[in-house]
Amino acid sequence: MTAGLDEAERRLAARDYRGAHELILAAIGADDTNGRAWFLMGVIAADHGNAGRAAELFEKAALLDPQEPGGHAFLARARLGLSDDAAARAAVARAIALAPAAPLTMDTIGVVLARLGDHAGALAWFEGATAGAPGVAAYWYNLGISREFLGDFAGAEAALLTSLRLDKDQPRAWWALAGLRRQTPEDGRTVDL
């Protein structure tokens, strides 16, 4: 069953939702108390913009595997999508209490805290995510935006440049980088990636 869910995660990363869905359903059919399987089903719902269904699935995953911080972190993010800030705060607090070390979970906690307006709290989680998975452009982008909100423009620029070095096809990152300082014809600034 673990091998099937490992393969489902690989397929999710490759955006093969149909293949992942089949593997996850097989895992649930074999053991409907497998929190990881319900969590992965929640990822599919979230990726397809169904925040309500995602919240239900992440809630089930967190109930079945309460010591797994990822379920709580993703539940918090889904609750934000439903404009339920109180439930998001409670879920992210549970995730934080479990001291997560997985970069994706750390980044998700940072995203939730930032969307709740706590950029100072989010910063350490984004730094942890980038330290744990330095090759993920999205984590560097999130770190850059949080640094910008906190007034660390040099740090924001460094993080955004790292993000763009990893993936040049990020309009949000280019836009954020351009907004960090006033652009003038005399500036002559170029970005060497």
PDB file of C-alpha atoms in Angstrom:
ATOM      1  CA  MET A   1       0.000   0.000   0.000  1.00  0.00           C
ATOM      2  CA  THR A   2       2.842   2.399   0.787  1.00  0.00           C
ATOM      3  CA  ALA A   3       4.394   1.793  -2.627  1.00  0.00           C
ATOM      4  CA  GLY A   4       1.077   2.614  -4.290  1.00  0.00           C
ATOM      5  CA  LEU A   5       0.769   5.877  -2.384  1.00  0.00           C
ATOM      6  CA  ASP A   6       4.400   6.739  -3.126  1.00  0.00           C
ATOM      7  CA  GLU A   7       3.596   6.273  -6.809  1.00  0.00           C
ATOM      8  CA  ALA A   8       0.417   8.344  -6.379  1.00  0.00           C
ATOM      9  CA  GLU A   9       2.524  11.193  -4.963  1.00  0.00           C
ATOM     10  CA  ARG A  10       4.880  10.983  -7.937  1.00  0.00           C
ATOM     11  CA  ARG A  11       1.901  11.127 -10.290  1.00  0.00           C
ATOM     12  CA  LEU A  12       0.450  14.107  -8.430  1.00  0.00           C
ATOM     13  CA  ALA A  13       3.769  15.922  -8.788  1.00  0.00           C
ATOM     14  CA  ALA A  14       3.588  15.211 -12.533  1.00  0.00           C
ATOM     15  CA  ARG A  15      -0.062  16.425 -12.616  1.00  0.00           C
ATOM     16  CA  ASP A  16      -1.275  12.941 -13.592  1.00  0.00           C
ATOM     17  CA  TYR A  17      -4.412  13.289 -11.505  1.00  0.00           C
ATOM     18  CA  ARG A  18      -6.278  10.390 -13.087  1.00  0.00           C
ATOM     19  CA  GLY A  19      -3.449   7.929 -12.429  1.00  0.00           C
ATOM     20  CA  ALA A  20      -2.959   9.217  -8.893  1.00  0.00           C
ATOM     21  CA  HIS A  21      -6.682   9.065  -8.206  1.00  0.00           C
ATOM     22  CA  GLU A  22      -6.856   5.397  -9.227  1.00  0.00           C
ATOM     23  CA  LEU A  23      -3.949   4.477  -6.936  1.00  0.00           C
ATOM     24  CA  ILE A  24      -5.405   6.426  -4.023  1.00  0.00           C
ATOM     25  CA  LEU A  25      -8.812   4.802  -4.457  1.00  0.00           C
ATOM     26  CA  ALA A  26      -7.143   1.388  -4.414  1.00  0.00           C
ATOM     27  CA  ALA A  27      -5.362   2.290  -1.164  1.00  0.00           C
ATOM     28  CA  ILE A  28      -8.613   3.496   0.418  1.00  0.00           C
ATOM     29  CA  GLY A  29     -10.349   0.326  -0.761  1.00  0.00           C
ATOM     30  CA  ALA A  30      -7.687  -1.742   0.993  1.00  0.00           C
ATOM     31  CA  ASP A  31      -7.732   0.386   4.182  1.00  0.00           C
ATOM     32  CA  ASP A  32     -10.166   3.257   4.570  1.00  0.00           C
ATOM     33  CA  THR A  33      -8.408   4.373   7.775  1.00  0.00           C
ATOM     34  CA  ASN A  34      -5.224   5.360   5.904  1.00  0.00           C
ATOM     35  CA  GLY A  35      -4.815   9.070   6.644  1.00  0.00           C
ATOM     36  CA  ARG A  36      -2.191   9.528   3.959  1.00  0.00           C
ATOM     37  CA  ALA A  37      -4.564   8.294   1.262  1.00  0.00           C
ATOM     38  CA  TRP A  38      -7.278  10.739   2.348  1.00  0.00           C
ATOM     39  CA  PHE A  39      -4.664  13.503   2.482  1.00  0.00           C
ATOM     40  CA  LEU A  40      -3.616  12.816  -1.117  1.00  0.00           C
ATOM     41  CA  MET A  41      -7.257  12.801  -2.166  1.00  0.00           C
ATOM     42  CA  GLY A  42      -7.487  16.239  -0.543  1.00  0.00           C
ATOM     43  CA  VAL A  43      -4.540  17.430  -2.599  1.00  0.00           C
ATOM     44  CA  ILE A  44      -6.411  16.483  -5.763  1.00  0.00           C
ATOM     45  CA  ALA A  45      -9.496  18.401  -4.617  1.00  0.00           C
ATOM     46  CA  ALA A  46      -7.407  21.444  -3.658  1.00  0.00           C
ATOM     47  CA  ASP A  47      -5.512  21.415  -6.956  1.00  0.00           C
ATOM     48  CA  HIS A  48      -8.844  21.435  -8.761  1.00  0.00           C
ATOM     49  CA  GLY A  49     -10.108  24.460  -6.816  1.00  0.00           C
ATOM     50  CA  ASN A  50     -12.617  22.586  -4.677  1.00  0.00           C
ATOM     51  CA  ALA A  51     -11.784  24.106  -1.277  1.00  0.00           C
ATOM     52  CA  GLY A  52     -14.872  22.685   0.409  1.00  0.00           C
ATOM     53  CA  ARG A  53     -14.152  19.105  -0.592  1.00  0.00           C
ATOM     54  CA  ALA A  54     -10.446  19.576   0.117  1.00  0.00           C
ATOM     55  CA  ALA A  55     -11.248  20.780   3.642  1.00  0.00           C
ATOM     56  CA  GLU A  56     -13.426  17.705   4.245  1.00  0.00           C
ATOM     57  CA  LEU A  57     -10.702  15.367   3.028  1.00  0.00           C
ATOM     58  CA  PHE A  58      -7.900  17.083   4.959  1.00  0.00           C
ATOM     59  CA  GLU A  59     -10.103  17.051   8.075  1.00  0.00           C
ATOM     60  CA  LYS A  60     -10.550  13.292   7.675  1.00  0.00           C
ATOM     61  CA  ALA A  61      -6.802  12.815   7.120  1.00  0.00           C
ATOM     62  CA  ALA A  62      -6.008  14.861  10.246  1.00  0.00           C
ATOM     63  CA  LEU A  63      -8.492  12.846  12.317  1.00  0.00           C
ATOM     64  CA  LEU A  64      -7.074   9.536  11.096  1.00  0.00           C
ATOM     65  CA  ASP A  65      -3.440  10.605  11.489  1.00  0.00           C
ATOM     66  CA  PRO A  66      -3.428  13.404  14.091  1.00  0.00           C
ATOM     67  CA  GLN A  67       0.362  13.326  14.520  1.00  0.00           C
ATOM     68  CA  GLU A  68       1.003  14.152  10.841  1.00  0.00           C
ATOM     69  CA  PRO A  69       1.420  17.942  10.601  1.00  0.00           C
ATOM     70  CA  GLY A  70       0.792  18.055   6.842  1.00  0.00           C
ATOM     71  CA  GLY A  71      -2.884  17.217   7.223  1.00  0.00           C
ATOM     72  CA  HIS A  72      -3.372  20.073   9.685  1.00  0.00           C
ATOM     73  CA  ALA A  73      -1.380  22.537   7.558  1.00  0.00           C
ATOM     74  CA  PHE A  74      -3.297  21.739   4.389  1.00  0.00           C
ATOM     75  CA  LEU A  75      -6.579  21.825   6.311  1.00  0.00           C
ATOM     76  CA  ALA A  76      -5.648  25.344   7.434  1.00  0.00           C
ATOM     77  CA  ARG A  77      -4.997  26.389   3.852  1.00  0.00           C
ATOM     78  CA  ALA A  78      -8.302  24.903   2.675  1.00  0.00           C
ATOM     79  CA  ARG A  79     -10.137  26.703   5.489  1.00  0.00           C
ATOM     80  CA  LEU A  80      -8.622  29.969   4.293  1.00  0.00           C
ATOM     81  CA  GLY A  81     -10.071  29.217   0.868  1.00  0.00           C
ATOM     82  CA  LEU A  82     -13.462  29.025   2.555  1.00  0.00           C
ATOM     83  CA  SER A  83     -12.879  32.350   4.382  1.00  0.00           C
ATOM     84  CA  ASP A  84     -12.876  30.548   7.730  1.00  0.00           C
ATOM     85  CA  ASP A  85      -9.935  32.313   9.380  1.00  0.00           C
ATOM     86  CA  ALA A  86     -10.715  31.002  12.878  1.00  0.00           C
ATOM     87  CA  ALA A  87     -10.604  27.374  11.727  1.00  0.00           C
ATOM     88  CA  ALA A  88      -7.456  28.112   9.705  1.00  0.00           C
ATOM     89  CA  ARG A  89      -5.741  29.575  12.787  1.00  0.00           C
ATOM     90  CA  ALA A  90      -6.675  26.532  14.869  1.00  0.00           C
ATOM     91  CA  ALA A  91      -5.490  24.053  12.241  1.00  0.00           C
ATOM     92  CA  VAL A  92      -2.196  25.855  11.602  1.00  0.00           C
ATOM     93  CA  ALA A  93      -1.563  26.003  15.356  1.00  0.00           C
ATOM     94  CA  ARG A  94      -1.983  22.207  15.510  1.00  0.00           C
ATOM     95  CA  ALA A  95       0.457  21.806  12.611  1.00  0.00           C
ATOM     96  CA  ILE A  96       3.030  24.071  14.264  1.00  0.00           C
ATOM     97  CA  ALA A  97       2.717  22.205  17.575  1.00  0.00           C
ATOM     98  CA  LEU A  98       3.782  19.012  15.801  1.00  0.00           C
ATOM     99  CA  ALA A  99       7.128  20.615  14.767  1.00  0.00           C
ATOM    100  CA  PRO A 100       7.028  19.692  11.074  1.00  0.00           C
ATOM    101  CA  ALA A 101      10.231  19.199   9.144  1.00  0.00           C
ATOM    102  CA  ALA A 102       8.887  18.483   5.635  1.00  0.00           C
ATOM    103  CA  PRO A 103       9.574  21.476   3.366  1.00  0.00           C
ATOM    104  CA  LEU A 104       6.141  21.368   1.729  1.00  0.00           C
ATOM    105  CA  THR A 105       4.423  21.437   5.119  1.00  0.00           C
ATOM    106  CA  MET A 106       6.700  24.242   6.311  1.00  0.00           C
ATOM    107  CA  ASP A 107       5.922  26.284   3.194  1.00  0.00           C
ATOM    108  CA  THR A 108       2.197  25.642   3.619  1.00  0.00           C
ATOM    109  CA  ILE A 109       2.341  26.857   7.227  1.00  0.00           C
ATOM    110  CA  GLY A 110       4.153  29.968   6.007  1.00  0.00           C
ATOM    111  CA  VAL A 111       1.504  30.588   3.353  1.00  0.00           C
ATOM    112  CA  VAL A 112      -1.305  30.258   5.898  1.00  0.00           C
ATOM    113  CA  LEU A 113       0.401  32.588   8.388  1.00  0.00           C
ATOM    114  CA  ALA A 114       1.133  35.141   5.662  1.00  0.00           C
ATOM    115  CA  ARG A 115      -2.460  35.094   4.436  1.00  0.00           C
ATOM    116  CA  LEU A 116      -3.555  35.606   8.021  1.00  0.00           C
ATOM    117  CA  GLY A 117      -1.314  38.687   8.085  1.00  0.00           C
ATOM    118  CA  ASP A 118       1.508  37.231  10.207  1.00  0.00           C
ATOM    119  CA  HIS A 119       4.472  37.757   7.874  1.00  0.00           C
ATOM    120  CA  ALA A 120       6.922  37.787  10.775  1.00  0.00           C
ATOM    121  CA  GLY A 121       5.660  34.370  11.857  1.00  0.00           C
ATOM    122  CA  ALA A 122       5.667  33.089   8.276  1.00  0.00           C
ATOM    123  CA  LEU A 123       9.280  34.062   7.647  1.00  0.00           C
ATOM    124  CA  ALA A 124      10.885  31.268   9.688  1.00  0.00           C
ATOM    125  CA  TRP A 125       8.683  28.666   7.973  1.00  0.00           C
ATOM    126  CA  PHE A 126       9.637  29.907   4.507  1.00  0.00           C
ATOM    127  CA  GLU A 127      13.303  29.916   5.525  1.00  0.00           C
ATOM    128  CA  GLY A 128      12.924  26.326   6.731  1.00  0.00           C
ATOM    129  CA  ALA A 129      11.256  25.290   3.480  1.00  0.00           C
ATOM    130  CA  THR A 130      14.010  26.824   1.339  1.00  0.00           C
ATOM    131  CA  ALA A 131      16.715  25.268   3.530  1.00  0.00           C
ATOM    132  CA  GLY A 132      15.073  21.847   3.280  1.00  0.00           C
ATOM    133  CA  ALA A 133      14.321  22.028  -0.450  1.00  0.00           C
ATOM    134  CA  PRO A 134      16.546  24.699  -2.005  1.00  0.00           C
ATOM    135  CA  GLY A 135      15.595  23.683  -5.541  1.00  0.00           C
ATOM    136  CA  VAL A 136      11.901  24.635  -5.287  1.00  0.00           C
ATOM    137  CA  ALA A 137      11.285  28.025  -6.894  1.00  0.00           C
ATOM    138  CA  ALA A 138       7.885  28.550  -5.244  1.00  0.00           C
ATOM    139  CA  TYR A 139       9.413  28.369  -1.763  1.00  0.00           C
ATOM    140  CA  TRP A 140      11.919  31.096  -2.658  1.00  0.00           C
ATOM    141  CA  TYR A 141       9.154  33.243  -4.115  1.00  0.00           C
ATOM    142  CA  ASN A 142       7.146  32.959  -0.894  1.00  0.00           C
ATOM    143  CA  LEU A 143      10.228  33.819   1.151  1.00  0.00           C
ATOM    144  CA  GLY A 144      10.880  36.862  -1.033  1.00  0.00           C
ATOM    145  CA  ILE A 145       7.340  38.174  -0.679  1.00  0.00           C
ATOM    146  CA  SER A 146       7.408  37.737   3.084  1.00  0.00           C
ATOM    147  CA  ARG A 147      10.741  39.552   3.329  1.00  0.00           C
ATOM    148  CA  GLU A 148       9.312  42.370   1.216  1.00  0.00           C
ATOM    149  CA  PHE A 149       6.318  42.728   3.555  1.00  0.00           C
ATOM    150  CA  LEU A 150       8.754  42.981   6.480  1.00  0.00           C
ATOM    151  CA  GLY A 151      10.818  45.684   4.769  1.00  0.00           C
ATOM    152  CA  ASP A 152      13.879  43.543   4.005  1.00  0.00           C
ATOM    153  CA  PHE A 153      14.133  44.602   0.376  1.00  0.00           C
ATOM    154  CA  ALA A 154      17.672  43.297  -0.171  1.00  0.00           C
ATOM    155  CA  GLY A 155      16.667  39.918   1.257  1.00  0.00           C
ATOM    156  CA  ALA A 156      13.502  39.926  -0.840  1.00  0.00           C
ATOM    157  CA  GLU A 157      15.498  40.635  -3.982  1.00  0.00           C
ATOM    158  CA  ALA A 158      17.955  37.828  -3.219  1.00  0.00           C
ATOM    159  CA  ALA A 159      15.132  35.327  -2.649  1.00  0.00           C
ATOM    160  CA  LEU A 160      13.234  36.394  -5.776  1.00  0.00           C
ATOM    161  CA  LEU A 161      16.378  36.156  -7.898  1.00  0.00           C
ATOM    162  CA  THR A 162      16.986  32.651  -6.556  1.00  0.00           C
ATOM    163  CA  SER A 163      13.407  31.744  -7.424  1.00  0.00           C
ATOM    164  CA  LEU A 164      13.851  33.064 -10.962  1.00  0.00           C
ATOM    165  CA  ARG A 165      17.156  31.262 -11.401  1.00  0.00           C
ATOM    166  CA  LEU A 166      15.298  28.045 -10.629  1.00  0.00           C
ATOM    167  CA  ASP A 167      12.330  28.857 -12.883  1.00  0.00           C
ATOM    168  CA  LYS A 168      12.377  31.868 -15.215  1.00  0.00           C
ATOM    169  CA  ASP A 169       8.731  31.382 -16.198  1.00  0.00           C
ATOM    170  CA  GLN A 170       7.165  33.088 -13.169  1.00  0.00           C
ATOM    171  CA  PRO A 171       5.353  36.323 -13.995  1.00  0.00           C
ATOM    172  CA  ARG A 172       4.540  36.920 -10.301  1.00  0.00           C
ATOM    173  CA  ALA A 173       8.208  36.758  -9.351  1.00  0.00           C
ATOM    174  CA  TRP A 174       9.251  39.109 -12.173  1.00  0.00           C
ATOM    175  CA  TRP A 175       6.513  41.541 -11.155  1.00  0.00           C
ATOM    176  CA  ALA A 176       7.540  41.430  -7.494  1.00  0.00           C
ATOM    177  CA  LEU A 177      11.207  41.892  -8.381  1.00  0.00           C
ATOM    178  CA  ALA A 178      10.414  44.918 -10.549  1.00  0.00           C
ATOM    179  CA  GLY A 179       8.423  46.461  -7.709  1.00  0.00           C
ATOM    180  CA  LEU A 180      11.208  46.284  -5.156  1.00  0.00           C
ATOM    181  CA  ARG A 181      12.846  49.510  -6.272  1.00  0.00           C
ATOM    182  CA  ARG A 182      12.092  52.407  -8.498  1.00  0.00           C
ATOM    183  CA  GLN A 183      13.004  51.697 -12.091  1.00  0.00           C
ATOM    184  CA  THR A 184      14.461  54.531 -14.142  1.00  0.00           C
ATOM    185  CA  PRO A 185      16.185  54.687 -17.540  1.00  0.00           C
ATOM    186  CA  GLU A 186      19.365  55.664 -15.717  1.00  0.00           C
ATOM    187  CA  ASP A 187      19.198  52.646 -13.477  1.00  0.00           C
ATOM    188  CA  GLY A 188      20.240  50.380 -16.334  1.00  0.00           C
ATOM    189  CA  ARG A 189      19.504  47.421 -14.143  1.00  0.00           C
ATOM    190  CA  THR A 190      19.558  44.034 -15.773  1.00  0.00           C
ATOM    191  CA  VAL A 191      18.913  40.694 -14.207  1.00  0.00           C
ATOM    192  CA  ASP A 192      21.605  38.132 -14.782  1.00  0.00           C
ATOM    193  CA  LEU A 193      20.137  34.713 -14.199  1.00  0.00           C
TER     194      LEU A 193
END
